[in-house]
Amino acid sequence: MKKDFIKHEEVNYEIRSMGFFKANALLMGTLKPLLPLIGDITGAIKGGIENLDEGELSKLLFKLMNSLEADQVNDILREILSETYVDNKKLDLDTIEDYELPVKLIPVIFKLNFSTLGKLLGKLEEMLPKD
């Protein structure tokens, strides 16, 4: 299992990979309806999310979140943050008071879980007829 770590306000967060199928289900089930609004995401992740700098990824996330209502944002954040741990215990998402922590965690989560999907999407798109 792939994992990554990030420290925020003296707390170490462990982010574990969701696994290909859960990440794919999240991406396609939750975000697919939004793709017409954020078509540049597919172009941006074709080369792999790890190739995006933090500013580019933040712009994509900001565009995504602005297209949603508050309840939808919270539901998506819960799903995205579902594999985040503190001291080997799942992060209690009810303790998050603002968006500062998710904003720090989401780029790491996206790089960990969706980079491979982005590369796969790029390869599949190259196989499509051009006309």
Tab-separated table of N, CA and C in Angstrom:
chain	number	residue	atom	x	y	z
A	1	MET	N	0.851	-1.180	0.000
A	1	MET	CA	0.000	0.000	0.000
A	1	MET	C	0.893	1.238	0.000
A	2	LYS	N	0.589	2.152	-0.912
A	2	LYS	CA	1.339	3.398	-0.954
A	2	LYS	C	0.793	4.339	0.122
A	3	LYS	N	1.695	5.144	0.670
A	3	LYS	CA	1.260	6.152	1.638
A	3	LYS	C	2.218	7.322	1.603
A	4	ASP	N	1.746	8.414	2.145
A	4	ASP	CA	2.542	9.632	2.210
A	4	ASP	C	2.226	10.304	3.541
A	5	PHE	N	3.064	11.248	3.919
A	5	PHE	CA	2.892	11.932	5.204
A	5	PHE	C	2.949	13.432	4.991
A	6	ILE	N	2.212	14.137	5.841
A	6	ILE	CA	2.262	15.596	5.825
A	6	ILE	C	2.092	16.064	7.269
A	7	LYS	N	2.833	17.098	7.623
A	7	LYS	CA	2.736	17.663	8.966
A	7	LYS	C	2.006	18.995	8.868
A	8	HIS	N	0.996	19.156	9.715
A	8	HIS	CA	0.214	20.391	9.729
A	8	HIS	C	-0.067	20.736	11.182
A	9	GLU	N	0.350	21.920	11.591
A	9	GLU	CA	0.152	22.392	12.963
A	9	GLU	C	0.590	21.350	13.987
A	10	GLU	N	1.833	20.865	13.824
A	10	GLU	CA	2.479	19.924	14.744
A	10	GLU	C	1.822	18.546	14.808
A	11	VAL	N	0.924	18.239	13.879
A	11	VAL	CA	0.282	16.919	13.820
A	11	VAL	C	0.755	16.238	12.541
A	12	ASN	N	1.175	14.987	12.665
A	12	ASN	CA	1.587	14.200	11.502
A	12	ASN	C	0.389	13.425	10.965
A	13	TYR	N	0.071	13.661	9.696
A	13	TYR	CA	-1.040	12.976	9.043
A	13	TYR	C	-0.468	11.942	8.088
A	14	GLU	N	-0.995	10.739	8.155
A	14	GLU	CA	-0.620	9.675	7.238
A	14	GLU	C	-1.744	9.515	6.232
A	15	ILE	N	-1.392	9.586	4.975
A	15	ILE	CA	-2.383	9.452	3.917
A	15	ILE	C	-2.095	8.136	3.208
A	16	ARG	N	-3.073	7.244	3.236
A	16	ARG	CA	-2.917	5.934	2.614
A	16	ARG	C	-3.639	5.911	1.280
A	17	SER	N	-3.090	5.149	0.380
A	17	SER	CA	-3.706	4.986	-0.928
A	17	SER	C	-5.085	4.353	-0.771
A	18	MET	N	-6.037	4.842	-1.543
A	18	MET	CA	-7.385	4.283	-1.524
A	18	MET	C	-7.436	2.949	-2.264
A	19	GLY	N	-6.489	2.756	-3.135
A	19	GLY	CA	-6.548	1.610	-4.034
A	19	GLY	C	-7.170	2.049	-5.342
A	20	PHE	N	-6.772	1.375	-6.403
A	20	PHE	CA	-7.168	1.778	-7.751
A	20	PHE	C	-8.681	1.835	-7.921
A	21	PHE	N	-9.381	0.810	-7.462
A	21	PHE	CA	-10.819	0.739	-7.729
A	21	PHE	C	-11.604	1.789	-6.943
A	22	LYS	N	-11.247	2.002	-5.692
A	22	LYS	CA	-11.946	3.029	-4.909
A	22	LYS	C	-11.645	4.420	-5.472
A	23	ALA	N	-10.387	4.661	-5.821
A	23	ALA	CA	-10.020	5.959	-6.390
A	23	ALA	C	-10.749	6.187	-7.710
A	24	ASN	N	-10.814	5.150	-8.539
A	24	ASN	CA	-11.507	5.254	-9.819
A	24	ASN	C	-12.998	5.506	-9.608
A	25	ALA	N	-13.596	4.784	-8.661
A	25	ALA	CA	-15.025	4.987	-8.373
A	25	ALA	C	-15.277	6.413	-7.889
A	26	LEU	N	-14.402	6.920	-7.040
A	26	LEU	CA	-14.542	8.293	-6.554
A	26	LEU	C	-14.416	9.278	-7.706
A	27	LEU	N	-13.401	9.079	-8.521
A	27	LEU	CA	-13.171	10.000	-9.628
A	27	LEU	C	-14.336	9.988	-10.611
A	28	MET	N	-14.745	8.802	-11.021
A	28	MET	CA	-15.784	8.712	-12.038
A	28	MET	C	-17.179	8.957	-11.460
A	29	GLY	N	-17.448	8.453	-10.269
A	29	GLY	CA	-18.776	8.603	-9.680
A	29	GLY	C	-19.053	9.989	-9.160
A	30	THR	N	-18.053	10.602	-8.559
A	30	THR	CA	-18.254	11.900	-7.929
A	30	THR	C	-17.895	13.049	-8.849
A	31	LEU	N	-16.792	12.906	-9.550
A	31	LEU	CA	-16.290	14.039	-10.318
A	31	LEU	C	-16.698	14.035	-11.787
A	32	LYS	N	-17.061	12.878	-12.324
A	32	LYS	CA	-17.397	12.797	-13.752
A	32	LYS	C	-18.488	13.788	-14.165
A	33	PRO	N	-19.569	13.931	-13.391
A	33	PRO	CA	-20.593	14.905	-13.803
A	33	PRO	C	-20.068	16.334	-13.902
A	34	LEU	N	-18.930	16.608	-13.256
A	34	LEU	CA	-18.381	17.960	-13.265
A	34	LEU	C	-17.379	18.185	-14.390
A	35	LEU	N	-17.008	17.117	-15.105
A	35	LEU	CA	-15.968	17.252	-16.119
A	35	LEU	C	-16.257	18.315	-17.174
A	36	PRO	N	-17.512	18.496	-17.611
A	36	PRO	CA	-17.728	19.579	-18.576
A	36	PRO	C	-17.340	20.947	-18.012
A	37	LEU	N	-17.462	21.114	-16.708
A	37	LEU	CA	-17.101	22.387	-16.085
A	37	LEU	C	-15.600	22.533	-15.927
A	38	ILE	N	-14.918	21.396	-15.820
A	38	ILE	CA	-13.488	21.437	-15.533
A	38	ILE	C	-12.713	20.571	-16.513
A	39	GLY	N	-13.002	20.710	-17.769
A	39	GLY	CA	-12.381	19.893	-18.798
A	39	GLY	C	-10.868	19.968	-18.801
A	40	ASP	N	-10.304	21.071	-18.333
A	40	ASP	CA	-8.855	21.181	-18.336
A	40	ASP	C	-8.199	20.262	-17.314
A	41	ILE	N	-8.976	19.675	-16.398
A	41	ILE	CA	-8.386	18.725	-15.452
A	41	ILE	C	-7.868	17.508	-16.203
A	42	THR	N	-8.651	17.005	-17.146
A	42	THR	CA	-8.203	15.807	-17.870
A	42	THR	C	-6.923	16.102	-18.637
A	43	GLY	N	-6.831	17.268	-19.219
A	43	GLY	CA	-5.597	17.630	-19.914
A	43	GLY	C	-4.438	17.791	-18.949
A	44	ALA	N	-4.715	18.323	-17.775
A	44	ALA	CA	-3.656	18.563	-16.799
A	44	ALA	C	-3.114	17.272	-16.202
A	45	ILE	N	-3.974	16.266	-16.029
A	45	ILE	CA	-3.507	15.056	-15.349
A	45	ILE	C	-3.026	13.975	-16.310
A	46	LYS	N	-3.120	14.206	-17.620
A	46	LYS	CA	-2.681	13.188	-18.575
A	46	LYS	C	-1.213	12.828	-18.376
A	47	GLY	N	-0.405	13.794	-18.054
A	47	GLY	CA	1.018	13.529	-17.845
A	47	GLY	C	1.317	13.086	-16.428
A	48	GLY	N	0.307	13.006	-15.593
A	48	GLY	CA	0.491	12.612	-14.198
A	48	GLY	C	0.404	13.820	-13.292
A	49	ILE	N	-0.357	13.686	-12.241
A	49	ILE	CA	-0.561	14.802	-11.314
A	49	ILE	C	0.745	15.238	-10.663
A	50	GLU	N	1.687	14.291	-10.503
A	50	GLU	CA	2.942	14.676	-9.849
A	50	GLU	C	3.713	15.707	-10.655
A	51	ASN	N	3.359	15.891	-11.939
A	51	ASN	CA	4.031	16.886	-12.771
A	51	ASN	C	3.432	18.279	-12.617
A	52	LEU	N	2.308	18.386	-11.936
A	52	LEU	CA	1.691	19.697	-11.703
A	52	LEU	C	2.349	20.345	-10.488
A	53	ASP	N	2.540	21.650	-10.554
A	53	ASP	CA	3.023	22.294	-9.343
A	53	ASP	C	1.824	22.582	-8.439
A	54	GLU	N	2.109	22.955	-7.210
A	54	GLU	CA	1.040	23.132	-6.222
A	54	GLU	C	0.043	24.204	-6.633
A	55	GLY	N	0.508	25.247	-7.289
A	55	GLY	CA	-0.388	26.316	-7.731
A	55	GLY	C	-1.369	25.853	-8.795
A	56	GLU	N	-0.878	25.050	-9.759
A	56	GLU	CA	-1.763	24.533	-10.805
A	56	GLU	C	-2.819	23.609	-10.220
A	57	LEU	N	-2.405	22.738	-9.314
A	57	LEU	CA	-3.339	21.815	-8.686
A	57	LEU	C	-4.351	22.579	-7.838
A	58	SER	N	-3.901	23.599	-7.125
A	58	SER	CA	-4.812	24.405	-6.314
A	58	SER	C	-5.850	25.111	-7.182
A	59	LYS	N	-5.445	25.604	-8.356
A	59	LYS	CA	-6.389	26.256	-9.268
A	59	LYS	C	-7.455	25.275	-9.747
A	60	LEU	N	-7.027	24.051	-10.080
A	60	LEU	CA	-7.987	23.036	-10.520
A	60	LEU	C	-8.969	22.706	-9.406
A	61	LEU	N	-8.457	22.548	-8.184
A	61	LEU	CA	-9.326	22.229	-7.049
A	61	LEU	C	-10.275	23.378	-6.744
A	62	PHE	N	-9.783	24.616	-6.825
A	62	PHE	CA	-10.619	25.788	-6.574
A	62	PHE	C	-11.756	25.862	-7.593
A	63	LYS	N	-11.436	25.591	-8.853
A	63	LYS	CA	-12.447	25.613	-9.906
A	63	LYS	C	-13.504	24.544	-9.644
A	64	LEU	N	-13.061	23.377	-9.222
A	64	LEU	CA	-13.978	22.288	-8.898
A	64	LEU	C	-14.892	22.681	-7.745
A	65	MET	N	-14.318	23.148	-6.654
A	65	MET	CA	-15.105	23.457	-5.458
A	65	MET	C	-16.071	24.610	-5.691
A	66	ASN	N	-15.700	25.559	-6.538
A	66	ASN	CA	-16.600	26.682	-6.827
A	66	ASN	C	-17.824	26.270	-7.631
A	67	SER	N	-17.750	25.115	-8.282
A	67	SER	CA	-18.876	24.667	-9.094
A	67	SER	C	-19.864	23.833	-8.277
A	68	LEU	N	-19.612	23.659	-6.989
A	68	LEU	CA	-20.449	22.816	-6.136
A	68	LEU	C	-21.118	23.619	-5.033
A	69	GLU	N	-22.167	23.037	-4.480
A	69	GLU	CA	-22.806	23.619	-3.304
A	69	GLU	C	-22.080	23.128	-2.055
A	70	ALA	N	-22.261	23.798	-0.931
A	70	ALA	CA	-21.525	23.495	0.301
A	70	ALA	C	-21.705	22.045	0.742
A	71	ASP	N	-22.914	21.506	0.683
A	71	ASP	CA	-23.135	20.113	1.095
A	71	ASP	C	-22.392	19.141	0.195
A	72	GLN	N	-22.359	19.430	-1.101
A	72	GLN	CA	-21.630	18.571	-2.034
A	72	GLN	C	-20.130	18.609	-1.745
A	73	VAL	N	-19.613	19.798	-1.456
A	73	VAL	CA	-18.186	19.934	-1.128
A	73	VAL	C	-17.863	19.094	0.103
A	74	ASN	N	-18.687	19.188	1.138
A	74	ASN	CA	-18.428	18.427	2.360
A	74	ASN	C	-18.486	16.925	2.112
A	75	ASP	N	-19.444	16.461	1.314
A	75	ASP	CA	-19.539	15.030	1.005
A	75	ASP	C	-18.305	14.550	0.244
A	76	ILE	N	-17.866	15.329	-0.735
A	76	ILE	CA	-16.692	14.951	-1.511
A	76	ILE	C	-15.445	14.972	-0.631
A	77	LEU	N	-15.318	15.989	0.220
A	77	LEU	CA	-14.166	16.057	1.119
A	77	LEU	C	-14.115	14.849	2.044
A	78	ARG	N	-15.263	14.423	2.561
A	78	ARG	CA	-15.308	13.244	3.427
A	78	ARG	C	-14.796	12.010	2.687
A	79	GLU	N	-15.204	11.878	1.440
A	79	GLU	CA	-14.769	10.728	0.647
A	79	GLU	C	-13.275	10.802	0.349
A	80	ILE	N	-12.813	11.970	-0.050
A	80	ILE	CA	-11.398	12.141	-0.389
A	80	ILE	C	-10.508	11.939	0.837
A	81	LEU	N	-10.947	12.419	1.988
A	81	LEU	CA	-10.134	12.331	3.211
A	81	LEU	C	-10.312	11.014	3.961
A	82	SER	N	-11.069	10.083	3.396
A	82	SER	CA	-11.420	8.855	4.115
A	82	SER	C	-10.239	7.962	4.471
A	83	GLU	N	-9.117	8.105	3.800
A	83	GLU	CA	-7.941	7.279	4.096
A	83	GLU	C	-6.824	8.101	4.730
A	84	THR	N	-7.205	9.051	5.583
A	84	THR	CA	-6.249	9.889	6.294
A	84	THR	C	-6.237	9.465	7.757
A	85	TYR	N	-5.036	9.272	8.293
A	85	TYR	CA	-4.875	8.741	9.648
A	85	TYR	C	-3.998	9.661	10.480
A	86	VAL	N	-4.272	9.657	11.798
A	86	VAL	CA	-3.442	10.320	12.786
A	86	VAL	C	-3.210	9.290	13.890
A	87	ASP	N	-1.948	8.992	14.172
A	87	ASP	CA	-1.601	7.981	15.173
A	87	ASP	C	-2.299	6.648	14.904
A	88	ASN	N	-2.280	6.217	13.647
A	88	ASN	CA	-2.881	4.945	13.203
A	88	ASN	C	-4.385	4.852	13.415
A	89	LYS	N	-5.050	5.973	13.617
A	89	LYS	CA	-6.512	6.011	13.723
A	89	LYS	C	-7.026	6.909	12.617
A	90	LYS	N	-8.157	6.507	12.028
A	90	LYS	CA	-8.736	7.346	10.975
A	90	LYS	C	-9.032	8.737	11.510
A	91	LEU	N	-8.746	9.709	10.682
A	91	LEU	CA	-9.017	11.097	11.032
A	91	LEU	C	-10.508	11.271	11.275
A	92	ASP	N	-10.862	11.853	12.418
A	92	ASP	CA	-12.263	12.139	12.715
A	92	ASP	C	-12.642	13.391	11.942
A	93	LEU	N	-13.380	13.186	10.871
A	93	LEU	CA	-13.701	14.294	9.975
A	93	LEU	C	-14.614	15.331	10.617
A	94	ASP	N	-15.287	14.963	11.694
A	94	ASP	CA	-16.150	15.923	12.385
A	94	ASP	C	-15.341	16.942	13.180
A	95	THR	N	-14.035	16.693	13.371
A	95	THR	CA	-13.207	17.630	14.126
A	95	THR	C	-12.602	18.718	13.249
A	96	ILE	N	-12.798	18.609	11.951
A	96	ILE	CA	-12.247	19.614	11.034
A	96	ILE	C	-13.143	20.843	11.075
A	97	GLU	N	-12.559	21.957	11.484
A	97	GLU	CA	-13.347	23.172	11.701
A	97	GLU	C	-13.391	24.094	10.491
A	98	ASP	N	-12.382	24.003	9.628
A	98	ASP	CA	-12.357	24.858	8.444
A	98	ASP	C	-11.695	24.091	7.298
A	99	TYR	N	-11.450	24.763	6.211
A	99	TYR	CA	-10.906	24.094	5.030
A	99	TYR	C	-9.380	24.150	4.951
A	100	GLU	N	-8.722	24.718	5.949
A	100	GLU	CA	-7.266	24.831	5.892
A	100	GLU	C	-6.589	23.467	5.830
A	101	LEU	N	-6.992	22.538	6.684
A	101	LEU	CA	-6.399	21.201	6.681
A	101	LEU	C	-6.696	20.459	5.373
A	102	PRO	N	-7.957	20.380	4.929
A	102	PRO	CA	-8.198	19.699	3.645
A	102	PRO	C	-7.416	20.303	2.479
A	103	VAL	N	-7.249	21.619	2.463
A	103	VAL	CA	-6.507	22.261	1.388
A	103	VAL	C	-5.052	21.789	1.388
A	104	LYS	N	-4.495	21.539	2.560
A	104	LYS	CA	-3.119	21.029	2.654
A	104	LYS	C	-3.042	19.554	2.276
A	105	LEU	N	-4.066	18.779	2.647
A	105	LEU	CA	-4.035	17.335	2.427
A	105	LEU	C	-4.405	16.920	1.010
A	106	ILE	N	-5.334	17.616	0.389
A	106	ILE	CA	-5.875	17.184	-0.901
A	106	ILE	C	-4.816	17.069	-2.001
A	107	PRO	N	-3.884	18.020	-2.149
A	107	PRO	CA	-2.868	17.811	-3.200
A	107	PRO	C	-2.072	16.515	-3.006
A	108	VAL	N	-1.755	16.182	-1.773
A	108	VAL	CA	-1.022	14.936	-1.486
A	108	VAL	C	-1.904	13.733	-1.818
A	109	ILE	N	-3.176	13.801	-1.432
A	109	ILE	CA	-4.116	12.711	-1.701
A	109	ILE	C	-4.287	12.510	-3.204
A	110	PHE	N	-4.417	13.599	-3.953
A	110	PHE	CA	-4.586	13.493	-5.396
A	110	PHE	C	-3.351	12.899	-6.047
A	111	LYS	N	-2.178	13.351	-5.645
A	111	LYS	CA	-0.957	12.808	-6.229
A	111	LYS	C	-0.823	11.324	-5.928
A	112	LEU	N	-1.165	10.931	-4.728
A	112	LEU	CA	-1.038	9.538	-4.310
A	112	LEU	C	-2.042	8.636	-5.017
A	113	ASN	N	-3.261	9.101	-5.195
A	113	ASN	CA	-4.331	8.242	-5.691
A	113	ASN	C	-4.677	8.396	-7.163
A	114	PHE	N	-4.498	9.570	-7.723
A	114	PHE	CA	-5.016	9.808	-9.061
A	114	PHE	C	-3.956	9.978	-10.138
A	115	SER	N	-2.692	9.991	-9.786
A	115	SER	CA	-1.652	10.154	-10.788
A	115	SER	C	-1.679	9.013	-11.802
A	116	THR	N	-1.783	7.789	-11.323
A	116	THR	CA	-1.829	6.632	-12.222
A	116	THR	C	-3.069	6.690	-13.098
A	117	LEU	N	-4.200	7.099	-12.531
A	117	LEU	CA	-5.423	7.209	-13.320
A	117	LEU	C	-5.275	8.255	-14.413
A	118	GLY	N	-4.599	9.352	-14.100
A	118	GLY	CA	-4.382	10.394	-15.097
A	118	GLY	C	-3.533	9.897	-16.255
A	119	LYS	N	-2.485	9.149	-15.933
A	119	LYS	CA	-1.634	8.600	-16.992
A	119	LYS	C	-2.411	7.605	-17.837
A	120	LEU	N	-3.227	6.777	-17.186
A	120	LEU	CA	-4.045	5.809	-17.907
A	120	LEU	C	-5.036	6.523	-18.825
A	121	LEU	N	-5.666	7.577	-18.318
A	121	LEU	CA	-6.594	8.370	-19.119
A	121	LEU	C	-5.894	8.941	-20.345
A	122	GLY	N	-4.687	9.441	-20.152
A	122	GLY	CA	-3.924	9.992	-21.267
A	122	GLY	C	-3.624	8.948	-22.323
A	123	LYS	N	-3.236	7.743	-21.901
A	123	LYS	CA	-2.944	6.670	-22.857
A	123	LYS	C	-4.201	6.233	-23.593
A	124	LEU	N	-5.321	6.143	-22.879
A	124	LEU	CA	-6.580	5.771	-23.530
A	124	LEU	C	-7.017	6.826	-24.541
A	125	GLU	N	-6.838	8.084	-24.164
A	125	GLU	CA	-7.226	9.171	-25.065
A	125	GLU	C	-6.377	9.158	-26.335
A	126	GLU	N	-5.086	8.803	-26.217
A	126	GLU	CA	-4.207	8.730	-27.387
A	126	GLU	C	-4.667	7.631	-28.347
A	127	MET	N	-5.321	6.604	-27.839
A	127	MET	CA	-5.768	5.488	-28.659
A	127	MET	C	-7.045	5.795	-29.440
A	128	LEU	N	-7.753	6.837	-29.021
A	128	LEU	CA	-8.995	7.202	-29.708
A	128	LEU	C	-8.711	7.773	-31.089
A	129	PRO	N	-9.610	7.516	-32.049
A	129	PRO	CA	-9.422	8.129	-33.376
A	129	PRO	C	-9.464	9.650	-33.273
A	130	LYS	N	-8.656	10.303	-34.072
A	130	LYS	CA	-8.542	11.758	-34.006
A	130	LYS	C	-9.683	12.485	-34.721
A	131	ASP	N	-10.383	11.793	-35.614
A	131	ASP	CA	-11.441	12.480	-36.363
A	131	ASP	C	-12.801	12.241	-35.826
